[in-house]
Tab-separated table of C-alpha atoms in Angstrom:
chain	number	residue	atom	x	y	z
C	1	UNK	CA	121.946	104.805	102.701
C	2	UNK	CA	118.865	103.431	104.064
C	3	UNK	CA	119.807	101.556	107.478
C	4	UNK	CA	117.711	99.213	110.160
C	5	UNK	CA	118.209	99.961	113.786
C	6	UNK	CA	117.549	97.445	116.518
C	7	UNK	CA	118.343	98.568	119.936
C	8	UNK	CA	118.004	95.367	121.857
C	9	UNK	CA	120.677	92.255	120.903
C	10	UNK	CA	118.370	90.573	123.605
C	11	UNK	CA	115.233	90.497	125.272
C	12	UNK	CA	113.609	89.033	128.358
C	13	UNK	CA	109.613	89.304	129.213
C	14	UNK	CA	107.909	86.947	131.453
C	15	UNK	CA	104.524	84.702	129.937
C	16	UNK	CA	101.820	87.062	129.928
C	17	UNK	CA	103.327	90.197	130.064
C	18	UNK	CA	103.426	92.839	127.462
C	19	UNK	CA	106.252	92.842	124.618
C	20	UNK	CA	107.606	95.148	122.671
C	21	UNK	CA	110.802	95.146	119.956
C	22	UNK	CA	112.041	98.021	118.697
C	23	UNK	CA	112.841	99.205	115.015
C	24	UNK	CA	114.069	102.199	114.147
C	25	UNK	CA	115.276	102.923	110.642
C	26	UNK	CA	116.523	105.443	108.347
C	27	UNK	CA	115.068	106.607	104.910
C	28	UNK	CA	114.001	109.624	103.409
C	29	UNK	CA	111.404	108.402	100.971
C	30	UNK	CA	108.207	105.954	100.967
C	31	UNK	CA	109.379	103.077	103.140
C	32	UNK	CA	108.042	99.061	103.205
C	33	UNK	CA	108.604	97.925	106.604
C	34	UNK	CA	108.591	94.089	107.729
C	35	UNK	CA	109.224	91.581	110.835
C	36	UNK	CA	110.512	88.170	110.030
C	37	UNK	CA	110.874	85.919	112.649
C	38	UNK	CA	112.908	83.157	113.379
C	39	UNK	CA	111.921	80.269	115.815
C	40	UNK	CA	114.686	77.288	117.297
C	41	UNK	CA	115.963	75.265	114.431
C	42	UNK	CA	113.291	76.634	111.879
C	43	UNK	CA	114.350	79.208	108.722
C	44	UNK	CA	113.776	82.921	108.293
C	45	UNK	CA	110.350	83.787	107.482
C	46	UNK	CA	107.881	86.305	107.333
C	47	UNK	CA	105.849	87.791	110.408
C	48	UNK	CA	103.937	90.889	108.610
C	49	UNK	CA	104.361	93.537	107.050
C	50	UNK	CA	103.299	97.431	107.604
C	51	UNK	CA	101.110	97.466	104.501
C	52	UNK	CA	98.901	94.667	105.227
C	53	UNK	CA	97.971	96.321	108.544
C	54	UNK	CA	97.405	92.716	109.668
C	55	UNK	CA	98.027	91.020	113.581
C	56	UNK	CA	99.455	88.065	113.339
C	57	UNK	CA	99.832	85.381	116.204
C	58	UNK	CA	98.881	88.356	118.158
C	59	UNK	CA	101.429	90.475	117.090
C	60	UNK	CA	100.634	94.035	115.736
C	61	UNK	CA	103.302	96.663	114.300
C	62	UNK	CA	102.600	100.125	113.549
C	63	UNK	CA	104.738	102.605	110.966
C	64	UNK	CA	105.545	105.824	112.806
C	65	UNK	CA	107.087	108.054	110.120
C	66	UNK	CA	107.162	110.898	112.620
C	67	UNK	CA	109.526	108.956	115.041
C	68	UNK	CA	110.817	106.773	112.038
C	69	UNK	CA	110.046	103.082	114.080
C	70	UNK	CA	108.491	100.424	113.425
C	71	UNK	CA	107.942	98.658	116.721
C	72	UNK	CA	106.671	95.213	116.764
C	73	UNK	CA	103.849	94.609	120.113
C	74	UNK	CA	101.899	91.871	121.202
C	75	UNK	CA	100.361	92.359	124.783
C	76	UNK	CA	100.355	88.861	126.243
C	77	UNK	CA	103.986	87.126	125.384
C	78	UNK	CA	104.065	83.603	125.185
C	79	UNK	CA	106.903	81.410	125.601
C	80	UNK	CA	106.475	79.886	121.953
C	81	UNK	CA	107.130	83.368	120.472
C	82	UNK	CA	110.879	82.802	121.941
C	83	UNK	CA	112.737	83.602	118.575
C	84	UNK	CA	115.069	86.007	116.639
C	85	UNK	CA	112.971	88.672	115.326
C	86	UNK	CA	114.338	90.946	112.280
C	87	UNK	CA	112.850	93.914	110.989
C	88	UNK	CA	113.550	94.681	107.585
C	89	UNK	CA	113.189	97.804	105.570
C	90	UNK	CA	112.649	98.586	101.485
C	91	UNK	CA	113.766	101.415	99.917
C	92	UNK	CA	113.262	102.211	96.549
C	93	UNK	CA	115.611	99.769	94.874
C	94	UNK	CA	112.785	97.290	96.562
C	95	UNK	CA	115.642	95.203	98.035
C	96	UNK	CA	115.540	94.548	102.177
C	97	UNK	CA	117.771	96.012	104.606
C	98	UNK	CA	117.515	94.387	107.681
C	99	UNK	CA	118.251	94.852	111.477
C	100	UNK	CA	120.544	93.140	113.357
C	101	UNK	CA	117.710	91.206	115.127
C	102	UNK	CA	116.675	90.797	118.829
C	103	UNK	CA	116.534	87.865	120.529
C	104	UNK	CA	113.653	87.139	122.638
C	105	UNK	CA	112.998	85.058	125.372
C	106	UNK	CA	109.517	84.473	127.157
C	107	UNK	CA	110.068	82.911	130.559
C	108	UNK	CA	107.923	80.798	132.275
G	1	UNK	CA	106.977	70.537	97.316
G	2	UNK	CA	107.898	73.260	96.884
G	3	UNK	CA	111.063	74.722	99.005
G	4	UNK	CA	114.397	76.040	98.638
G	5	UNK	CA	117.179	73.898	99.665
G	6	UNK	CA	120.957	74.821	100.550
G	7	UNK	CA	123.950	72.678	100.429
G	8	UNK	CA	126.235	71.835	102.164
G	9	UNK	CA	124.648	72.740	105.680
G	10	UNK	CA	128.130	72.953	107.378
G	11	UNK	CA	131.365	73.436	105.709
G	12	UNK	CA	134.924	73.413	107.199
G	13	UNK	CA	137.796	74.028	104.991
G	14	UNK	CA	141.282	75.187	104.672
G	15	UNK	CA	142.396	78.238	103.123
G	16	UNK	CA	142.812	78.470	99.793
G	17	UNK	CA	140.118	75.876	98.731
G	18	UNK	CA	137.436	76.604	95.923
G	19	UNK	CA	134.524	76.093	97.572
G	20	UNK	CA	130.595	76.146	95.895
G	21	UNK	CA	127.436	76.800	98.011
G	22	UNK	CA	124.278	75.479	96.325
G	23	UNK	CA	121.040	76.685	96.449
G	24	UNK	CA	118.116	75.236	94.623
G	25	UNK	CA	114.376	76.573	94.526
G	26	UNK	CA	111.312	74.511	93.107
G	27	UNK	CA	108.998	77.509	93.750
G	28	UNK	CA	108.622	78.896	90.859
G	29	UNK	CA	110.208	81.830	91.559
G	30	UNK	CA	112.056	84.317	89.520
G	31	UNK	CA	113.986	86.324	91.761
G	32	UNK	CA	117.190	84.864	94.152
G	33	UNK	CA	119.502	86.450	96.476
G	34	UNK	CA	122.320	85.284	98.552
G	35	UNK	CA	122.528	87.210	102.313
G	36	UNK	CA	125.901	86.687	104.684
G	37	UNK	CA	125.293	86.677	107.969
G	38	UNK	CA	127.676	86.807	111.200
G	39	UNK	CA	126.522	85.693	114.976
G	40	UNK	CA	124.530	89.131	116.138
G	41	UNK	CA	125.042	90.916	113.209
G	42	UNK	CA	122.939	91.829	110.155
G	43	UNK	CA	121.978	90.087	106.870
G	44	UNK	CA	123.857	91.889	104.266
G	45	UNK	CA	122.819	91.135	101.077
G	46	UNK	CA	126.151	90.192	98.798
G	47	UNK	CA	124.088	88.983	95.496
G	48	UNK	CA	120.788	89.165	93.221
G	49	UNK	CA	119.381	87.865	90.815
G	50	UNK	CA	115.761	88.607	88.864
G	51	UNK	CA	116.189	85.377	86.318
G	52	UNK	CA	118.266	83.854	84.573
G	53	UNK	CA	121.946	85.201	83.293
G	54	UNK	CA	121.167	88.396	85.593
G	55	UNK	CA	122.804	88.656	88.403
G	56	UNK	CA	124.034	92.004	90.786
G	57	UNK	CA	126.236	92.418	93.345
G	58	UNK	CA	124.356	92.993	96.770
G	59	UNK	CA	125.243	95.994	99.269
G	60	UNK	CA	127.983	94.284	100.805
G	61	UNK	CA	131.082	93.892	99.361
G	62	UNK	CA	132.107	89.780	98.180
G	63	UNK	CA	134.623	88.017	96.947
G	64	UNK	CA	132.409	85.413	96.029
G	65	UNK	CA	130.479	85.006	92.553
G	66	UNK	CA	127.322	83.551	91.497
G	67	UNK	CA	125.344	82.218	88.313
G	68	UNK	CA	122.386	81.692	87.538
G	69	UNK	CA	121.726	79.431	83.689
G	70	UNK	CA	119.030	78.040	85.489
G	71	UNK	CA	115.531	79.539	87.128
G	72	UNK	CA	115.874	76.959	89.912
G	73	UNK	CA	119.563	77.196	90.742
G	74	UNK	CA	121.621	80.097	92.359
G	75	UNK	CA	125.160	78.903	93.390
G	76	UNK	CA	127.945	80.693	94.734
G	77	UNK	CA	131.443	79.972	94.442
G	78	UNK	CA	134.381	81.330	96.325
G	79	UNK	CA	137.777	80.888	94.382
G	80	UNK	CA	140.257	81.182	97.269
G	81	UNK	CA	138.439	80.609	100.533
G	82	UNK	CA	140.334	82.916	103.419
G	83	UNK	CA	138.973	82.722	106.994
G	84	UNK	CA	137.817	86.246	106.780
G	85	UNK	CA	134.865	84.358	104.790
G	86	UNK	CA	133.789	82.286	107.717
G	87	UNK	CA	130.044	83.050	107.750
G	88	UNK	CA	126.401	81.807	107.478
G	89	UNK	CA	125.016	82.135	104.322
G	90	UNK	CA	121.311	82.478	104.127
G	91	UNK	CA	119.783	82.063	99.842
G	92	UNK	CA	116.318	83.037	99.567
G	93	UNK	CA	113.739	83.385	96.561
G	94	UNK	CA	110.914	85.842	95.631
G	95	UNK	CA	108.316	86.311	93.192
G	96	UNK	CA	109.406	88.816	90.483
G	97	UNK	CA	106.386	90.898	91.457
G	98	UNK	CA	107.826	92.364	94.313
G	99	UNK	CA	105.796	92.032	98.059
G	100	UNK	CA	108.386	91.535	100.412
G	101	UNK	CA	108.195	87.960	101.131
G	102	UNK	CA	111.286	86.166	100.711
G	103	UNK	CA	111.638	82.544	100.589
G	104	UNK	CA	114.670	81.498	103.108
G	105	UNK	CA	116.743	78.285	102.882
G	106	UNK	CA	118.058	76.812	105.984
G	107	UNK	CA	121.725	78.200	105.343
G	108	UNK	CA	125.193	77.563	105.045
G	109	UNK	CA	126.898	77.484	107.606
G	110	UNK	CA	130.960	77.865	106.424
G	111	UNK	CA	134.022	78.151	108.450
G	112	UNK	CA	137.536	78.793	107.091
G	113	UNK	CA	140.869	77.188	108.773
């Protein structure tokens, strides 16, 4: 059974520095990785996706098959990313598994 | 505009109760799902549906049921509510051509006495 791996229940970086979230996840085949994001009081949505190869609000993530992760990055934090960040995989059955999500907190 | 509501927000009720979690889309889209979701945990998905009169049971195990006789509408009923089902449940919507991007409503938040 495919399965979504995130280390880190929690996360602390300081404005400006570097960020990373981890993703691990498990799957033999093709997989369609994702980030959703969820910001104070707001709903689930989408970051980006692996496919689209895309940054968005300065965040980049890049599909390691080798090391099966799909870590999400952005090298100056800010404190309005402070969220709940999911990563979400897609198997064949094209339905997402997702993580059990890492809070993160940008301080000041 | 188009969005994806839930009701009720919150919930509290006594075991035993029949309780009904609605979820209503004007996006247009085809495909529904209902996700569970406990405090640090992960979104299990417990139902789907690509249109009308389809609907599948999700990865994780439910008591709960669901219908859908209309495009827009997705609820899901519990028959007996036990606190075991004390939750948040998250409905979101997709187009049938499948990219990934699911449509969330702002969830349901139930507790069971």
């Amino acid at each position: 059974a495919q399965r979504v791996t995130q280390p880190e229940k929690l996360l602390s970086v300081f404005k400006g520095a570097p960020v990373e979230l981890k993703c691990n996840y498990s799957y033999s085949g093709s997989p369609e990785l994702f980030w959703y994001v969820q910001y104070s009081r707001q709903r689930l949505q989408l970051l980006l996706r692996h496919i689209s190869r895309e940054s968005i609000k300065g965040f980049t993530a890049d599909l390691n098959k080798g090391e099966t992760s799909f870590h999400l990055k952005k090298p100056f934090a800010q404190e309005e990313d402070s969220a709940m960040y999911y990563c979400a995989h897609s198997g064949s059955a094209r339905q997402l598994t997702f993580g059990s999500g890492t809070q993160l907190t940008v301080l000041p | 505009e188009a969005d994806i509501y839930q009701t009720p927000r919150y919930l509290v009720i006594g075991t035993g109760k029949k309780i009904t979690l609605e979820c209503s889309q004007t996006m247009g889209h085809d495909k529904m799902y209902w996700y569970q979701q406990d405090p640090g945990m992960e979104l299990h998905l417990i139902h789907y549906s690509y249109g009308v009169n389809s609907t599948e049971k999700g990865d994780l195990s439910s008591e709960s049921t669901v219908s859908r006789i209309r495009t827009e509408h997705f609820p899901l009923t519990l028959e007996s509510a036990r606190p075991s089902h004390t939750s948040q449940y998250l409905c979101a919507s997709s187009r049938l051509a499948y990219t990934g991007e699911l449509f969330f409503g702002e969830g349901s938040r139930l507790t069971v006495l």
